[in-house]
Coordinates of C-alpha atoms in Angstrom, one line a residue:
Chain A
M1 CA -155.8 23.7 22.1
I2 CA -155.9 26.2 24.9
E3 CA -155.9 23.3 27.3
I4 CA -152.8 21.9 25.8
L5 CA -151.0 25.2 26.0
S6 CA -152.1 25.7 29.6
K7 CA -150.7 22.3 30.5
L8 CA -147.5 23.0 28.8
K9 CA -147.2 26.3 30.7
D10 CA -147.8 24.6 34.0
K11 CA -145.2 22.0 33.1
L12 CA -142.7 24.7 32.3
D13 CA -143.5 26.5 35.5
S14 CA -142.9 23.4 37.6
V15 CA -139.7 22.6 35.8
A16 CA -138.4 26.1 36.3
E17 CA -139.5 26.1 40.0
R18 CA -137.8 22.8 40.7
S19 CA -134.6 24.0 39.0
V20 CA -134.6 27.3 41.0
R21 CA -135.3 25.5 44.3
R22 CA -132.5 23.0 43.6
Q23 CA -130.2 25.8 42.9
A24 CA -131.2 27.6 46.0
T25 CA -130.7 24.5 48.1
N26 CA -127.3 23.6 46.7
S27 CA -125.7 27.0 46.5
G28 CA -126.4 29.5 49.2
R29 CA -125.5 33.2 49.3
R30 CA -122.2 32.3 51.0
S31 CA -121.2 30.1 48.2
F32 CA -122.0 32.9 45.7
L33 CA -120.1 35.4 47.7
A34 CA -117.1 33.0 48.0
K35 CA -117.0 32.5 44.2
A36 CA -117.5 36.2 43.5
G37 CA -114.7 37.0 46.0
Q38 CA -112.4 34.5 44.3
A39 CA -113.2 36.0 40.9
M40 CA -112.6 39.5 42.2
V41 CA -109.3 38.6 43.9
G42 CA -108.3 36.6 40.9
M43 CA -108.9 39.6 38.7
A44 CA -106.8 41.7 41.0
V45 CA -104.0 39.3 41.3
V46 CA -103.7 38.1 37.7
P47 CA -102.2 41.4 36.4
M48 CA -99.5 41.2 39.1
L49 CA -98.2 37.8 38.1
P50 CA -95.3 37.5 35.8
Y51 CA -96.4 37.9 32.2
D52 CA -97.4 34.6 30.8
R53 CA -95.7 34.3 27.5
F54 CA -96.3 30.6 27.1
G55 CA -98.5 29.6 24.2
E56 CA -97.1 32.2 21.9
A57 CA -95.0 29.8 19.9
A58 CA -97.9 29.3 17.5
A59 CA -98.3 33.1 17.1
A60 CA -94.6 33.4 16.4
E61 CA -94.6 30.6 13.9
F62 CA -97.5 32.2 12.1
E63 CA -95.6 35.5 11.9
Q64 CA -92.4 33.8 10.7
K65 CA -94.2 32.0 7.9
G66 CA -94.5 35.3 6.2
D67 CA -98.1 36.0 6.5
S68 CA -97.4 39.2 8.4
A69 CA -98.8 42.6 7.5
F70 CA -95.6 44.1 8.6
S71 CA -92.7 44.4 6.2
A72 CA -89.8 46.1 8.1
D73 CA -87.1 43.8 9.4
D74 CA -87.5 44.9 13.0
Q75 CA -91.2 44.0 12.9
Q76 CA -90.4 40.4 12.2
C77 CA -89.7 37.8 14.8
D78 CA -86.7 36.6 12.9
Y79 CA -84.9 40.0 13.0
W80 CA -81.6 39.1 14.5
R81 CA -81.9 41.2 17.7
Y82 CA -84.9 39.3 18.7
C83 CA -83.1 35.9 19.1
A84 CA -84.2 35.6 22.7
L85 CA -87.2 37.9 22.8
S86 CA -90.5 36.4 24.1
G87 CA -93.4 38.8 24.0
T88 CA -94.7 41.5 21.8
L89 CA -92.6 43.6 19.6
C90 CA -92.7 47.3 20.4
T91 CA -92.1 48.1 16.7
C92 CA -95.6 47.0 16.0
C93 CA -97.1 48.9 18.9
G94 CA -96.1 52.5 18.1
G95 CA -92.6 52.3 19.5
S96 CA -89.2 51.4 17.9
V97 CA -86.7 48.7 18.4
T98 CA -85.2 50.7 21.3
D99 CA -88.0 53.1 22.4
C100 CA -91.2 52.3 24.2
P101 CA -94.5 53.3 22.6
P102 CA -96.0 56.6 24.0
G103 CA -97.7 56.1 27.3
S104 CA -95.5 53.2 28.4
D105 CA -92.3 53.3 30.5
I106 CA -89.2 51.3 30.0
S107 CA -88.6 48.6 32.7
K108 CA -86.1 49.4 35.3
V109 CA -84.5 46.0 35.2
S110 CA -84.0 43.8 32.2
W111 CA -82.5 40.7 30.8
I112 CA -79.3 41.2 28.8
G113 CA -78.4 38.4 26.3
T114 CA -76.4 38.0 23.2
C115 CA -77.4 37.7 19.6
E116 CA -75.3 37.4 16.4
N117 CA -75.8 39.9 13.7
P118 CA -75.7 38.0 10.4
D119 CA -74.4 41.1 8.5
D120 CA -71.1 41.3 10.3
E121 CA -71.2 37.9 12.1
K122 CA -70.5 39.5 15.4
S123 CA -72.2 38.9 18.7
Y124 CA -73.8 41.9 20.4
L125 CA -75.2 42.4 23.9
I126 CA -78.9 43.0 23.7
S127 CA -80.9 44.4 26.6
Y128 CA -84.5 43.1 26.5
N129 CA -86.4 45.7 28.4
D130 CA -90.1 45.5 28.7
C131 CA -92.3 48.5 28.3
C132 CA -94.7 48.9 31.2
G133 CA -97.8 50.6 32.5
K134 CA -100.1 50.0 29.5
M135 CA -102.3 47.1 28.5
S136 CA -100.7 44.4 26.5
C137 CA -100.3 45.2 22.8
N138 CA -101.8 42.7 20.4
G139 CA -99.4 43.0 17.5
C140 CA -96.4 40.9 16.5
R141 CA -96.0 38.3 19.1
C142 CA -92.7 36.5 19.2
S143 CA -91.4 33.5 21.1
N144 CA -87.7 33.1 20.6
H145 CA -85.6 31.3 23.1
E146 CA -81.9 31.3 22.0
R147 CA -79.8 30.6 25.1
E148 CA -82.8 30.9 27.4
R149 CA -82.9 28.7 30.5
P150 CA -85.6 27.9 33.1
G151 CA -86.8 30.4 35.6
Y152 CA -84.5 29.4 38.3
R153 CA -81.9 31.0 36.1
L154 CA -83.6 34.4 36.4
G155 CA -80.9 36.1 34.4
L156 CA -81.3 33.7 31.5
H157 CA -85.1 33.6 31.5
N158 CA -87.4 35.6 29.3
G159 CA -90.8 34.5 30.7
I160 CA -90.4 37.1 33.5
N161 CA -92.4 40.3 33.5
W162 CA -89.5 42.6 33.8
C163 CA -91.9 45.4 34.7
M164 CA -91.9 44.0 38.2
A165 CA -89.8 46.8 39.5
N166 CA -91.8 49.6 37.9
N167 CA -94.5 51.4 39.7
K168 CA -96.9 50.5 36.9
N169 CA -96.1 46.9 36.2
A170 CA -98.5 45.9 33.4
Y171 CA -96.6 44.5 30.5
H172 CA -97.1 46.2 27.1
C173 CA -94.3 45.1 24.8
T174 CA -90.5 44.5 24.6
V175 CA -87.6 46.4 23.0
A176 CA -84.2 45.1 22.1
A177 CA -81.4 47.6 22.5
I178 CA -77.8 47.0 21.7
V179 CA -75.7 47.8 24.8
G180 CA -72.3 46.5 23.7
T181 CA -70.4 43.8 21.8
A182 CA -70.1 40.3 23.2
Chain B
M1 CA -102.3 47.2 45.8
K2 CA -99.3 48.4 43.9
P3 CA -96.9 48.7 46.8
I4 CA -97.8 45.2 47.8
T5 CA -97.2 44.0 44.3
L6 CA -93.9 45.8 44.1
K7 CA -92.7 44.5 47.4
F8 CA -93.9 41.0 46.6
F9 CA -92.0 40.8 43.4
S10 CA -89.0 42.8 44.3
R11 CA -88.5 41.3 47.8
A12 CA -89.7 37.8 47.1
L13 CA -89.2 36.9 43.5
L14 CA -86.1 38.7 42.4
P15 CA -83.8 38.2 45.4
A16 CA -85.2 34.8 46.2
A17 CA -84.7 33.5 42.7
L18 CA -81.1 34.8 42.8
L19 CA -80.4 33.4 46.2
L20 CA -82.1 30.0 45.8
S21 CA -80.3 29.2 42.7
A22 CA -77.0 30.1 44.2
P23 CA -75.6 26.9 45.8
T24 CA -76.2 24.6 42.9
F25 CA -74.3 26.7 40.3
A26 CA -71.7 28.4 42.3
N27 CA -68.8 27.6 40.1
G28 CA -70.4 26.8 36.7
N29 CA -69.2 28.9 33.8
L30 CA -72.0 30.0 31.7
S31 CA -70.0 31.9 29.1
S32 CA -70.8 29.4 26.4
I33 CA -74.5 29.5 27.2
H34 CA -74.5 33.3 27.2
G35 CA -72.7 33.4 23.9
I36 CA -69.8 35.5 25.1
A37 CA -66.1 34.6 24.6
D38 CA -64.0 33.7 27.6
D39 CA -61.6 36.5 26.6
A40 CA -64.2 39.2 26.1
P41 CA -63.6 42.5 27.9
V42 CA -64.6 42.5 31.5
A43 CA -67.0 45.4 31.0
N44 CA -68.9 43.3 28.5
K45 CA -69.1 40.4 31.0
Y46 CA -70.3 42.8 33.7
A47 CA -73.0 44.1 31.3
L48 CA -74.1 40.6 30.4
F49 CA -74.0 38.9 33.8
C50 CA -74.8 41.8 36.0
G51 CA -76.0 44.8 34.1
G52 CA -79.7 43.8 33.6
C53 CA -80.4 44.4 37.3
H54 CA -77.5 46.4 38.6
G55 CA -77.5 48.7 35.5
L56 CA -74.5 49.5 33.3
D57 CA -73.7 52.3 35.7
G58 CA -73.9 50.1 38.8
K59 CA -76.6 52.2 40.4
G60 CA -79.0 49.4 40.7
E61 CA -82.7 50.0 41.3
I62 CA -83.8 50.7 44.8
E63 CA -87.5 50.1 43.9
A64 CA -86.5 46.5 43.0
D65 CA -84.2 46.1 46.0
V66 CA -81.1 46.1 43.9
P67 CA -78.6 48.0 45.9
M68 CA -76.6 51.0 44.6
M69 CA -72.8 50.3 44.2
P70 CA -71.2 53.7 43.4
P71 CA -69.4 55.4 44.8
R72 CA -68.7 53.4 48.0
I73 CA -68.7 49.8 47.0
G74 CA -65.0 49.5 47.7
A75 CA -65.6 50.4 51.4
F76 CA -66.5 46.8 52.1
L77 CA -62.8 46.0 51.8
Y78 CA -62.0 47.9 54.9
D79 CA -63.6 45.0 56.9
E80 CA -62.0 41.6 57.2
E81 CA -65.2 39.9 56.1
G82 CA -66.0 42.4 53.3
A83 CA -64.5 40.4 50.4
W84 CA -66.2 37.3 51.7
Y85 CA -69.5 39.2 51.6
M86 CA -69.0 40.6 48.2
V87 CA -68.2 37.4 46.3
N88 CA -71.1 35.6 48.0
V89 CA -74.0 38.0 47.4
G90 CA -76.9 36.5 45.5
G91 CA -76.2 38.2 42.2
V92 CA -72.6 36.9 42.0
M93 CA -73.5 33.4 43.0
S94 CA -76.6 33.1 40.8
A95 CA -74.8 34.4 37.7
G96 CA -73.2 31.0 37.3
I97 CA -69.8 32.5 36.5
S98 CA -66.4 31.0 37.0
D99 CA -64.1 32.1 39.8
Q100 CA -61.9 33.9 37.3
D101 CA -64.9 35.8 35.8
A102 CA -66.1 36.6 39.3
A103 CA -62.7 37.9 40.3
D104 CA -62.4 40.0 37.1
I105 CA -65.9 41.4 37.6
M106 CA -65.3 42.2 41.2
N107 CA -62.2 44.2 40.2
Y108 CA -64.1 45.9 37.5
V109 CA -66.8 46.9 40.0
I110 CA -64.4 48.2 42.7
T111 CA -62.3 50.2 40.1
S112 CA -65.2 51.5 38.0
F113 CA -67.8 52.2 40.7
G114 CA -65.8 52.6 43.9
A115 CA -62.2 53.6 43.1
E116 CA -62.3 56.4 45.7
S117 CA -63.7 54.1 48.4
V118 CA -61.2 51.3 48.5
P119 CA -58.7 51.2 51.3
N120 CA -55.9 50.2 48.9
S121 CA -56.1 51.2 45.2
T122 CA -53.9 48.3 44.2
Y123 CA -56.2 45.7 45.8
R124 CA -57.3 43.0 43.3
F125 CA -59.4 39.9 43.7
T126 CA -57.9 36.7 42.3
A127 CA -59.6 33.5 41.1
E128 CA -58.0 31.5 43.9
Q129 CA -59.2 33.9 46.5
V130 CA -62.8 33.8 45.1
A131 CA -62.7 30.0 45.1
K132 CA -61.6 30.0 48.7
L133 CA -64.2 32.6 49.8
R134 CA -66.9 30.6 48.1
E135 CA -66.1 27.4 49.9
N136 CA -68.0 28.4 53.0
P137 CA -70.8 30.8 52.1
P138 CA -72.2 33.0 54.9
E139 CA -75.3 31.6 56.5
D140 CA -77.1 34.9 56.6
L141 CA -75.9 37.5 54.1
V142 CA -78.2 40.2 55.4
K143 CA -76.9 39.8 59.0
L144 CA -73.3 39.8 57.7
R145 CA -74.0 43.0 55.8
R146 CA -75.4 44.6 58.9
D147 CA -72.5 43.4 61.0
I148 CA -70.0 44.8 58.6
G149 CA -71.9 48.0 58.4
K150 CA -71.9 48.4 62.2
R151 CA -68.2 47.7 62.5
L152 CA -67.3 50.2 59.8
E153 CA -69.7 52.8 61.1
K154 CA -67.7 52.8 64.4
R155 CA -64.6 53.6 62.3
G156 CA -66.4 56.3 60.5
I157 CA -66.6 54.4 57.2
A158 CA -69.8 54.4 55.2
L159 CA -71.0 51.6 53.0
P160 CA -73.0 52.3 49.8
D161 CA -76.4 53.9 50.2
H162 CA -79.7 52.3 49.6
Y163 CA -79.3 48.9 51.1
P164 CA -82.9 47.6 51.1
W165 CA -82.6 45.5 54.3
N166 CA -80.8 47.8 56.6

């Protein structure tokens, strides 16, 4: 019995040794450093890139199907002011429909679009400002694209991180302020 | 890292996106896409087409390389190439607005943000003029802006502050 266990141990040792030697032969320290460097640079660069709002359609659909824990109109994706809002609603993150949550700052540039208010059937100018300088909020994601166009139409695109002009350009959430009638 | 980030996005993304999209859509009218009526007040059109970056007060955002317009935006019109420059800047061209909308918005801008700076208070852009000025866009807007600035400086006339590429 002891002999069998000893053989098994030797076998495991030799397998482990072969594996480690193969690893050492195929990937040197430089390779490790290169990959670690890529990972570190990647981590530093990713937060600078425009906020990726793609893939949020499913989240929005989920919210819109009514399984939301939030009941107020302005915490729902189908609230009329959000007709072109892609991102996270500030109303679910401690802010309001016009004010950023504490600890975040309103973006210095924004996208201004139009949405129709079903109550009076009038179109209003809506300024979609991002709130910046705080980690992304996880509540109430929306992906609405009324009148949105691809990114080469920057002024008609909502997949941009509008925090780009702020000193702290991490995206937190988006507000939708009325700035006039259309 | 932050200054690099800021400069990258503000200097590269924002103006480049505005400028690169310009030639293809110079005269397209996007009113229907934007959901605003053709006869909407010009202040609303300014807000919709320009206000997101330039601000409703026209003060822009120097940190994002969006120049300030008040109070001297009208001073461009002292120079013979000033109107040509104004209707061909990236923001106007990339907004995809008609010649008429561009003319109306230019007039709104000079009267609202630069009324004291214009050489002639009755000067108004027209759609025909805008169409003509857009026929041959300047090759280098920044150089044109600098040239205009130098010529006006010799005459003791100052252009708006905070031009990022001076």
